[in-house]
Short mmCIF file of C-alpha atoms in Angstrom, two decimals:
data_model
loop_
_atom_site.label_atom_id
_atom_site.label_comp_id
_atom_site.label_asym_id
_atom_site.label_seq_id
_atom_site.Cartn_x
_atom_site.Cartn_y
_atom_site.Cartn_z
CA UNK P 78 -99.40 -47.43 9.51
CA UNK P 79 -100.66 -50.58 7.84
CA UNK P 80 -100.16 -50.90 4.10
CA UNK P 81 -102.33 -53.12 1.93
CA UNK P 82 -101.33 -54.80 -1.35
CA UNK P 83 -104.04 -55.06 -3.99
CA UNK P 84 -104.19 -57.05 -7.20
CA UNK P 85 -106.39 -55.40 -9.81
CA UNK P 86 -107.51 -57.69 -12.62
CA UNK P 87 -109.00 -55.78 -15.54
CA UNK P 88 -109.68 -55.90 -19.26
CA UNK P 89 -111.30 -52.54 -20.13
CA UNK P 90 -111.97 -48.99 -18.88
CA UNK P 91 -108.35 -47.80 -18.69
CA UNK P 92 -109.30 -44.39 -17.26
CA UNK P 93 -111.20 -46.11 -14.44
CA UNK P 94 -108.24 -48.41 -13.78
CA UNK P 95 -105.86 -45.46 -13.54
CA UNK P 96 -108.22 -43.59 -11.22
CA UNK P 97 -108.64 -46.62 -8.95
CA UNK P 98 -104.89 -47.24 -8.75
CA UNK P 99 -104.18 -43.59 -7.96
CA UNK P 100 -106.83 -43.60 -5.24
CA UNK P 101 -105.36 -46.70 -3.61
CA UNK P 102 -101.71 -45.64 -3.91
CA UNK P 103 -102.41 -42.15 -2.55
CA UNK P 104 -102.58 -43.70 0.93
CA UNK P 105 -99.31 -45.61 0.31
CA UNK P 106 -101.03 -48.89 -0.45
CA UNK P 107 -99.53 -51.00 -3.24
CA UNK P 108 -101.36 -52.11 -6.40
CA UNK P 109 -100.37 -54.66 -9.01
CA UNK P 110 -102.39 -54.36 -12.21
CA UNK P 111 -103.01 -57.29 -14.53
CA UNK P 112 -104.65 -56.27 -17.80
CA UNK P 113 -105.57 -59.34 -19.77
CA UNK P 114 -103.79 -59.73 -23.10
CA UNK P 115 -107.19 -59.86 -24.80
CA UNK P 116 -107.68 -56.21 -23.82
CA UNK P 117 -107.16 -53.61 -26.50
CA UNK P 118 -103.49 -52.64 -26.85
CA UNK P 119 -104.40 -48.95 -26.76
CA UNK P 120 -106.11 -49.47 -23.38
CA UNK P 121 -102.94 -51.09 -22.05
CA UNK P 122 -100.90 -48.16 -23.32
CA UNK P 123 -103.12 -45.65 -21.46
CA UNK P 124 -102.65 -47.54 -18.19
CA UNK P 125 -98.94 -48.08 -18.75
CA UNK P 126 -98.21 -44.43 -19.55
CA UNK P 127 -100.28 -43.12 -16.65
CA UNK P 128 -98.75 -45.40 -14.03
CA UNK P 129 -95.18 -45.92 -15.18
CA UNK P 130 -93.77 -43.47 -12.61
CA UNK P 131 -95.99 -44.49 -9.67
CA UNK P 132 -93.70 -46.14 -7.10
CA UNK P 133 -96.61 -47.98 -5.46
CA UNK P 134 -98.22 -49.25 -8.64
CA UNK P 135 -96.84 -51.97 -10.87
CA UNK P 136 -98.01 -53.59 -14.06
CA UNK P 137 -97.90 -57.35 -14.44
CA UNK P 138 -96.78 -58.99 -17.66
CA UNK P 139 -99.72 -59.32 -20.06
CA UNK P 140 -100.94 -62.88 -20.50
CA UNK P 141 -104.22 -64.34 -21.69
CA UNK P 142 -106.21 -65.44 -18.67
CA UNK P 143 -108.93 -68.03 -18.52
CA UNK P 144 -111.92 -68.41 -16.29
#
């Protein structure tokens, strides 16, 4: 079975981020989440706590991104 690796770049809606990651990892795909450092710390904490035990989801180090 083919596995896909996703990079999810986000800055808000932590519940939506968690739901999206869980949907993607449920089929054994892999997701790396980058939540911009400008995002609210409490939003980061929601994502971190929800996904810390997901073997197919990982959280990138928080850095300020630019466009």
